Structure formats: C-alpha cells, structure tokens
Amino acid sequence: MAGAIIENMSTKKLVIVGVILLLFQAFSFMVGGLIAPSPTTAVHYLATKCVDAVKGHQSGRWFMPWGPNQCDKIQDFDEAMSKKIEANDIVFAVHIPLPNKEMSPWFQFMLVILQFDIAFKMYNQIEDGAVATIDVGVAYRDDMLGEWTEMAHSIERRKLSCNFTTTKTYENEGRYYECDLLPFMELGNVAHKYYLLNIRLPVSERNKINVGIGEIKDIRLVGIHQNGGFTKVWFAMKTFLTPSILIILVWYWRRITLMTRPPVLLEKVIFALGLCMTFINIPVEWFSVGFNWTWMLLFGDIRQGIFYAMLLSFWIIFCGEHLMDQMERNRFSIYWKQVGPIVFGSFCLFIFDMCERGVQLKNPFYSIWASDVGTELAMAFIIVAGICACLYFLFLCFMVFQVFRNISGKRSSLPAMSKARRLHYEGLIFRFKFLMLVTLTCAAMTVIFFIISQVNEGHWHWGDYTVQVNSAFFTGIYGMWNLYVFAIMFLYAPSHKRYGDEQSRGESTRFRQPL
C-alpha cells in the first residue's frame, strides 16, 4: 500500500514545492504592502445646526447642511437664544460624504462614531450617570437633486463618560469636557451614493430627558469605511484562490476514494478543512457591489467563525494523530474534550455577533456598547477571547512538544535498520518535525491575527478611532491560510509511489505507525 506524498516524494521535489509555496507567501504579503491601500479610512464630520421652524416638527422632512436646498442655520446656541429658538427646534445635520464626493459599494461597510463637544458651566454641569437621548434618522439618495428616502429612524440612549481635567471654577467656564467616543451607527453595506443624518436632542425637564448632560456646543462624527482599493485587491485574491483550493480539494478526495481502504480520521479532517477553506474563499462579496445586501457583514463573520473552528480543531487532531503513543486515536470521540470547548467558544462567538450585528440589520443605530451591561460583556468577551486564544496556543505547543519527544524516542530503533531504510526514516523524521514547526508558526500567526482583529473592532471604544493594521498583514495571513491548507492536502494525499518491500507488505501510511 502506498504512503502519503510527504513520505515518498524525493527531497529535491519537496524543496521545490516548499520554495514555490514560500514565494507565494511572500507575494501575498507584497500584494497588501505594495499594491493595496490601507484597509480603512476615517473621515471627520462636524454637524451643522439647522432650525426646524415648522410647529409640530413635520415628519419626513430632511435638513441638508449645504447645497441648493440647505436648511436655515445658526452658528451657535447663543444665536439661538437671541432668536428665541428652542432646543427642540434644532436639528444637527450631517451629510455623508463631504461635498463633491460620493460613497461607493466598494466601501463595503460604514461605521459612524459620535462625540459631543460639551462646555463646562457652573450652573449646567454634567451629572453622574448622565444619559443623552438622541432622536436620529438616516436617509439616502443616489442623485444630488433627488428626494431623500428614509432608511432608519430610532430614539437611542447613550451614557456620557466625560472628565473635566481642570478645577471647576467660574474662571474655567467655557472649557470643554473630555468625553469618550460613543457608538452611533453601523451599516453592513454602502449601496447608495449619499447619506444624510438628522439628529435631535429633545429636551423635557418634566420627563428628565436630556437634563443634566451639560451645555452641548457641537456634535462631531467620525465615519469609518473600508477603502475601495483594498476591497478590489481583496476580491481579486479570493477570486484567484477559490479555484486553486477547489481543484486541489477535488484532486485530494479523488486520490482518497481510489484507495481500497476507507479514509482514516486525519484524511477526513483534512478534507473538511479544505471544504471550510473553499467556503470562506468563495467571493460572494462581488454581489454586494451590485445588490443591497445588508447582511454581508454578518455572513462574513459567520464564515470566518466556521473556518476558525475547523482550523483550530484540525490542529488538535493533526497533532494527536502524530503522537505515536499506544492509544488508538483514529476516532473523533477521542478528541471531544479538546474539540468540544472550541465548538462551544465558536457558538458563543456566533451568539455575541447576532446580539449586535443581527439586530443592526433592522436598527443600524443599535450597539451592545451603548449600555453598561453590554459594555462590560463586550469588554469581558474580548479579554476572555484573547486569553483563550493564548491558552489554546500554549496547549498546542505542549502537543507539538509531545510529538517531538515521542519521535525522538523512536530513534532508538533506527540503528537496527539497514542503511537505506535508516536514511529514509531519518528523512521522514526531519520532514514531520519541520511540518510541525510550520503548523505551530501558522497557529501563532492565526492567534495574533484573531486577537488583533478583536482589539481592532473594539479599540475605538476606549480611546481611539481605529487601530491601523497594514494591509499586508491581512493579505499575508489570508494567503498563509490558503497555502497551508493547500500544502496539507497535497502532502497528505496518497502517493502512487511505493517505497521498498516493507510498504508493499501493508505498513501504515501514517508516520506514527512505521517506527
């Protein structure tokens, strides 16, 4: 019975394959570093104060901050007081994007963050636990002269977290509080050219609405979207890699089915890993350019979660099947203690994602970070996820160490072999050790990527807009996953070559058996 390609391929050919894969890996980093722009762009907006002079605040009316049909504006609240304009008649208007620019479906998503400019006044200070009630609506249009179409409307509450860094005296009146950024809106698709946000801060002393929130001077927004250039590079990579992995997947399973024995656990898991890699590769994002699919962001998270779960489970089984101990491991039930927590953690990731992005499909202004409980849960999730990822990597290192130790223990049987056979198995030992080190490196990069992705998603919540991660990191890690899966399917496919009479007498194709 023939062994796997990793056992029977000549060293020269393996080196050639390794060099080719290494060149593709370098190329995937270079694509992000030299061709693609930065993944995201942050654009700052200052809200324009419009006056709604119509009594009863006519619904369906939208206030434009500039252009031919711009609203009646005031410069500040002192002007409003002099003109006897009430706070309930002021609408903060923000047009996205800036003048003479257009949004594009290539931007993929839009995240909007809000920040209040609040001045200190002795008679109007921010109370502890102050909550701002925001009446907000968003509309869109694709023609500068067309009518606005409402996309969503909601009344949201955001807790203020502001500090006044100097002493609270009359001399320091007019200085601004330092306020944390607030989550405001997230769109999973940018299908239209122009967006308009109208924001009201309704005041009702009787109902304690927007009382004790200080003297708000301005509202600033930060719009974050994916760069169109990065999106095109990303789509091109997925389009190129999809057929590559699909072809090797079909080739691999065809070789498995041609064997007289049923496939072993490791071969099944490798095939499942190839399926998951193909699933995450399929460039369905191309359709988001032409269709208003607001669920694409959630769908992308689900695909990535499935791949993470499969990849982490594969590494556990892959190392376990090479331990070379006396236990019969060719059964999935042997690994339920290790794989079970991975599946449970992935399910928790899915629930967490549905609690935010699932709700945002109906209400883009919803955020799990808006409440104290939600913020604590989200922060705890990011911290626990990072700790679990590190613990997983340490456990994987321990399993690889056990594999190395057991392989070294089998060396005692090498001197009794013939020279040709001994050299053959010494080569196998080196090949499997090298593959284990590659696996460990891939796992380390994946864990780092996972932690950075989680921190990047929540980093602006505690003091900055975004963590600028170079495009080369994204394209490089994505290319690494594909090349690793490609290499595993290629190297562990059954070989048509036979080695010696021992192989023909039915010795196992797996390295842990021959020694």
Short mmCIF file of C-alpha atoms in Angstrom, two decimals, residues 136-411:
data_model
loop_
_atom_site.label_atom_id
_atom_site.label_comp_id
_atom_site.label_asym_id
_atom_site.label_seq_id
_atom_site.Cartn_x
_atom_site.Cartn_y
_atom_site.Cartn_z
CA VAL A 136 -31.89 60.21 14.95
CA GLY A 137 -32.82 59.34 11.39
CA VAL A 138 -30.75 58.37 8.36
CA ALA A 139 -31.79 58.75 4.72
CA TYR A 140 -30.18 58.08 1.35
CA ARG A 141 -30.36 59.12 -2.27
CA ASP A 142 -28.33 58.46 -5.42
CA ASP A 143 -28.92 61.81 -7.13
CA MET A 144 -27.89 65.20 -5.75
CA LEU A 145 -31.25 66.64 -6.80
CA GLY A 146 -33.38 63.63 -5.83
CA GLU A 147 -35.62 63.22 -2.81
CA TRP A 148 -34.30 61.66 0.37
CA THR A 149 -35.58 58.19 1.27
CA GLU A 150 -35.66 57.22 4.91
CA MET A 151 -33.55 54.20 5.75
CA ALA A 152 -33.97 54.04 9.52
CA HIS A 153 -35.21 56.08 12.45
CA SER A 154 -34.68 55.45 16.13
CA ILE A 155 -34.56 57.04 19.56
CA GLU A 156 -31.32 55.98 21.21
CA ARG A 157 -29.81 56.49 24.64
CA ARG A 158 -26.08 56.90 25.13
CA LYS A 159 -24.42 57.20 28.51
CA LEU A 160 -21.95 60.06 28.75
CA SER A 161 -18.49 59.45 30.14
CA CYS A 162 -16.78 62.83 30.43
CA ASN A 163 -13.96 64.23 32.53
CA PHE A 164 -13.12 67.85 33.28
CA THR A 165 -9.35 67.96 33.71
CA THR A 166 -9.14 71.37 35.44
CA THR A 167 -10.77 72.76 38.57
CA LYS A 168 -14.46 73.55 38.29
CA THR A 169 -14.44 77.30 38.84
CA TYR A 170 -16.05 80.28 37.13
CA GLU A 171 -12.69 81.14 35.58
CA ASN A 172 -12.71 77.84 33.69
CA GLU A 173 -16.21 78.20 32.27
CA GLY A 174 -16.24 77.60 28.53
CA ARG A 175 -13.54 74.95 28.63
CA TYR A 176 -14.54 71.62 27.16
CA TYR A 177 -15.00 68.29 28.86
CA GLU A 178 -13.02 65.33 27.57
CA CYS A 179 -15.72 62.87 26.53
CA ASP A 180 -15.38 59.30 25.35
CA LEU A 181 -16.41 58.31 21.87
CA LEU A 182 -19.88 56.83 21.55
CA PRO A 183 -21.02 54.08 19.16
CA PHE A 184 -23.60 55.56 16.85
CA MET A 185 -24.35 53.68 13.62
CA GLU A 186 -23.11 50.74 11.55
CA LEU A 187 -24.22 49.84 8.04
CA GLY A 188 -23.31 46.43 6.64
CA ASN A 189 -23.46 47.71 3.07
CA VAL A 190 -22.82 51.04 1.32
CA ALA A 191 -25.22 50.70 -1.60
CA HIS A 192 -26.01 54.40 -2.11
CA LYS A 193 -24.02 57.48 -3.06
CA TYR A 194 -25.27 59.93 -0.43
CA TYR A 195 -26.42 59.61 3.16
CA LEU A 196 -27.98 62.21 5.44
CA LEU A 197 -28.14 62.08 9.22
CA ASN A 198 -30.57 64.30 11.15
CA ILE A 199 -30.01 64.32 14.88
CA ARG A 200 -32.23 65.90 17.53
CA LEU A 201 -31.63 66.20 21.24
CA PRO A 202 -35.17 66.55 22.62
CA VAL A 203 -35.41 68.28 25.99
CA SER A 204 -38.13 67.65 28.57
CA GLU A 205 -37.48 68.72 32.15
CA ARG A 206 -40.72 67.08 33.25
CA ASN A 207 -39.67 63.66 31.92
CA LYS A 208 -35.99 64.22 32.78
CA ILE A 209 -34.97 63.85 29.12
CA ASN A 210 -31.58 65.37 28.27
CA VAL A 211 -31.37 67.11 31.62
CA GLY A 212 -28.01 67.23 33.37
CA ILE A 213 -25.95 66.50 30.24
CA GLY A 214 -24.10 69.82 30.25
CA GLU A 215 -24.04 72.53 27.61
CA ILE A 216 -23.59 70.79 24.27
CA LYS A 217 -21.85 73.06 21.78
CA ASP A 218 -21.29 70.77 18.81
CA ILE A 219 -21.68 67.20 17.61
CA ARG A 220 -18.81 65.56 15.78
CA LEU A 221 -18.98 62.33 13.85
CA VAL A 222 -16.26 60.04 12.53
CA GLY A 223 -17.20 57.87 9.55
CA ILE A 224 -15.06 54.77 9.03
CA HIS A 225 -15.33 52.70 5.87
CA GLN A 226 -13.25 50.17 4.00
CA ASN A 227 -11.07 51.56 1.25
CA GLY A 228 -12.31 50.75 -2.24
CA GLY A 229 -8.80 49.96 -3.44
CA PHE A 230 -8.28 47.44 -0.64
CA THR A 231 -11.68 45.86 -1.41
CA LYS A 232 -10.70 45.30 -5.05
CA VAL A 233 -7.41 43.69 -4.08
CA TRP A 234 -9.18 41.52 -1.50
CA PHE A 235 -11.82 40.39 -4.02
CA ALA A 236 -9.12 39.63 -6.59
CA MET A 237 -7.25 37.44 -4.10
CA LYS A 238 -10.42 35.49 -3.24
CA THR A 239 -11.28 35.07 -6.92
CA PHE A 240 -7.82 33.68 -7.66
CA LEU A 241 -7.57 31.41 -4.61
CA THR A 242 -11.05 29.86 -4.84
CA PRO A 243 -10.39 27.68 -7.90
CA SER A 244 -6.88 26.85 -6.64
CA ILE A 245 -8.16 25.35 -3.39
CA LEU A 246 -11.18 23.78 -5.08
CA ILE A 247 -9.01 21.97 -7.63
CA ILE A 248 -6.62 20.58 -5.01
CA LEU A 249 -9.61 19.58 -2.87
CA VAL A 250 -11.19 17.55 -5.69
CA TRP A 251 -7.80 16.03 -6.56
CA TYR A 252 -7.14 15.10 -2.93
CA TRP A 253 -10.52 13.40 -2.36
CA ARG A 254 -10.27 11.55 -5.65
CA ARG A 255 -6.99 10.03 -4.50
CA ILE A 256 -8.59 9.06 -1.20
CA THR A 257 -11.53 7.34 -2.88
CA LEU A 258 -9.23 5.36 -5.20
CA MET A 259 -7.75 3.55 -2.19
CA THR A 260 -9.04 0.08 -1.23
CA ARG A 261 -9.38 1.02 2.46
CA PRO A 262 -11.83 3.56 3.91
CA PRO A 263 -10.39 7.01 4.73
CA VAL A 264 -8.88 7.45 8.20
CA LEU A 265 -9.82 10.26 10.60
CA LEU A 266 -6.92 12.51 9.62
CA GLU A 267 -7.82 12.26 5.93
CA LYS A 268 -11.45 13.12 6.67
CA VAL A 269 -10.47 16.13 8.79
CA ILE A 270 -8.10 17.39 6.08
CA PHE A 271 -10.95 17.17 3.58
CA ALA A 272 -13.27 19.06 5.97
CA LEU A 273 -10.59 21.75 6.37
CA GLY A 274 -10.37 22.07 2.60
CA LEU A 275 -14.15 22.46 2.39
CA CYS A 276 -14.13 25.23 5.02
CA MET A 277 -11.26 27.00 3.23
CA THR A 278 -13.24 26.83 -0.02
CA PHE A 279 -16.34 28.15 1.77
CA ILE A 280 -14.53 31.20 3.13
CA ASN A 281 -12.80 31.76 -0.23
CA ILE A 282 -15.90 31.88 -2.43
CA PRO A 283 -16.08 35.56 -3.45
CA VAL A 284 -19.80 36.13 -2.87
CA GLU A 285 -18.82 39.68 -1.90
CA TRP A 286 -18.84 40.53 -5.60
CA PHE A 287 -22.64 40.50 -5.41
CA SER A 288 -22.58 43.15 -2.65
CA VAL A 289 -21.30 45.64 -5.24
CA GLY A 290 -24.48 45.31 -7.28
CA PHE A 291 -27.05 44.35 -4.63
CA ASN A 292 -28.04 46.00 -1.37
CA TRP A 293 -27.22 43.01 0.83
CA THR A 294 -27.00 44.48 4.31
CA TRP A 295 -26.35 41.04 5.84
CA MET A 296 -22.98 40.55 4.14
CA LEU A 297 -21.03 41.75 7.20
CA LEU A 298 -22.79 39.20 9.42
CA PHE A 299 -22.41 36.47 6.80
CA GLY A 300 -18.68 37.19 6.57
CA ASP A 301 -18.33 36.84 10.35
CA ILE A 302 -20.18 33.50 10.29
CA ARG A 303 -17.93 32.16 7.51
CA GLN A 304 -14.81 33.24 9.34
CA GLY A 305 -16.08 31.70 12.59
CA ILE A 306 -16.70 28.34 10.90
CA PHE A 307 -13.19 28.40 9.43
CA TYR A 308 -11.62 29.32 12.78
CA ALA A 309 -13.44 26.43 14.49
CA MET A 310 -12.37 23.95 11.81
CA LEU A 311 -8.76 25.15 11.71
CA LEU A 312 -8.31 25.04 15.49
CA SER A 313 -9.95 21.61 15.69
CA PHE A 314 -7.79 20.35 12.83
CA TRP A 315 -4.56 21.32 14.58
CA ILE A 316 -5.60 19.41 17.71
CA ILE A 317 -6.45 16.26 15.72
CA PHE A 318 -3.42 16.69 13.44
CA CYS A 319 -1.02 16.75 16.40
CA GLY A 320 -2.91 13.97 18.19
CA GLU A 321 -2.67 11.65 15.19
CA HIS A 322 1.11 12.09 15.21
CA LEU A 323 1.67 11.41 18.91
CA MET A 324 2.72 7.79 18.23
CA ASP A 325 1.51 6.53 21.60
CA GLN A 326 -0.23 3.26 22.30
CA MET A 327 -3.74 4.71 22.16
CA GLU A 328 -5.87 4.01 19.11
CA ARG A 329 -6.68 7.55 18.03
CA ASN A 330 -8.40 7.01 14.70
CA ARG A 331 -11.75 8.05 16.20
CA PHE A 332 -13.25 11.52 16.56
CA SER A 333 -14.65 10.68 20.02
CA ILE A 334 -11.07 10.58 21.37
CA TYR A 335 -10.79 14.35 20.83
CA TRP A 336 -14.14 15.57 22.17
CA LYS A 337 -12.54 17.03 25.33
CA GLN A 338 -10.28 19.24 23.18
CA VAL A 339 -12.61 19.97 20.27
CA GLY A 340 -15.72 20.47 22.46
CA PRO A 341 -14.51 23.77 24.00
CA ILE A 342 -13.58 25.04 20.53
CA VAL A 343 -17.09 24.34 19.23
CA PHE A 344 -18.64 25.91 22.35
CA GLY A 345 -16.46 29.01 22.02
CA SER A 346 -17.38 29.36 18.35
CA PHE A 347 -21.07 29.11 19.27
CA CYS A 348 -20.60 31.88 21.86
CA LEU A 349 -18.92 33.99 19.16
CA PHE A 350 -21.96 33.46 16.94
CA ILE A 351 -24.42 34.45 19.71
CA PHE A 352 -22.36 37.55 20.53
CA ASP A 353 -22.28 38.55 16.86
CA MET A 354 -26.02 38.02 16.46
CA CYS A 355 -26.72 40.17 19.53
CA GLU A 356 -25.18 43.16 17.77
CA ARG A 357 -24.92 42.77 14.00
CA GLY A 358 -28.06 40.65 13.86
CA VAL A 359 -30.08 43.46 15.48
CA GLN A 360 -28.34 46.07 13.30
CA LEU A 361 -30.00 44.54 10.25
CA LYS A 362 -33.20 46.24 11.48
CA ASN A 363 -31.78 49.11 13.50
CA PRO A 364 -28.32 50.34 12.40
CA PHE A 365 -28.13 52.61 15.47
CA TYR A 366 -28.21 49.72 17.93
CA SER A 367 -24.98 48.92 19.75
CA ILE A 368 -24.22 46.47 22.51
CA TRP A 369 -21.72 49.06 23.77
CA ALA A 370 -24.49 51.57 24.48
CA SER A 371 -25.35 50.16 27.94
CA ASP A 372 -23.17 49.49 30.96
CA VAL A 373 -24.04 45.79 30.97
CA GLY A 374 -23.41 45.49 27.24
CA THR A 375 -20.07 47.30 27.51
CA GLU A 376 -18.93 45.07 30.36
CA LEU A 377 -20.00 41.95 28.46
CA ALA A 378 -18.26 43.11 25.27
CA MET A 379 -15.06 44.01 27.11
CA ALA A 380 -15.14 40.73 29.02
CA PHE A 381 -15.68 38.83 25.78
CA ILE A 382 -12.66 40.46 24.08
CA ILE A 383 -10.44 39.81 27.11
CA VAL A 384 -11.61 36.21 27.59
CA ALA A 385 -11.32 35.51 23.86
CA GLY A 386 -7.72 36.75 23.88
CA ILE A 387 -6.85 34.68 26.95
CA CYS A 388 -8.47 31.55 25.49
CA ALA A 389 -6.59 32.02 22.22
CA CYS A 390 -3.28 32.25 24.11
CA LEU A 391 -4.14 29.18 26.23
CA TYR A 392 -5.04 27.25 23.08
CA PHE A 393 -1.68 28.12 21.55
CA LEU A 394 0.17 27.01 24.69
CA PHE A 395 -1.74 23.71 24.67
CA LEU A 396 -0.88 23.24 21.00
CA CYS A 397 2.79 23.90 21.81
CA PHE A 398 2.57 21.20 24.50
CA MET A 399 1.10 18.72 22.00
CA VAL A 400 3.85 19.51 19.47
CA PHE A 401 6.44 19.03 22.23
CA GLN A 402 4.92 15.60 22.97
CA VAL A 403 5.11 14.72 19.26
CA PHE A 404 8.78 15.74 19.14
CA ARG A 405 9.55 13.79 22.31
CA ASN A 406 7.84 10.64 21.04
CA ILE A 407 9.53 10.91 17.65
CA SER A 408 12.90 11.23 19.37
CA GLY A 409 12.08 8.16 21.48
CA LYS A 410 11.56 6.11 18.33
CA ARG A 411 15.08 6.90 17.12
#
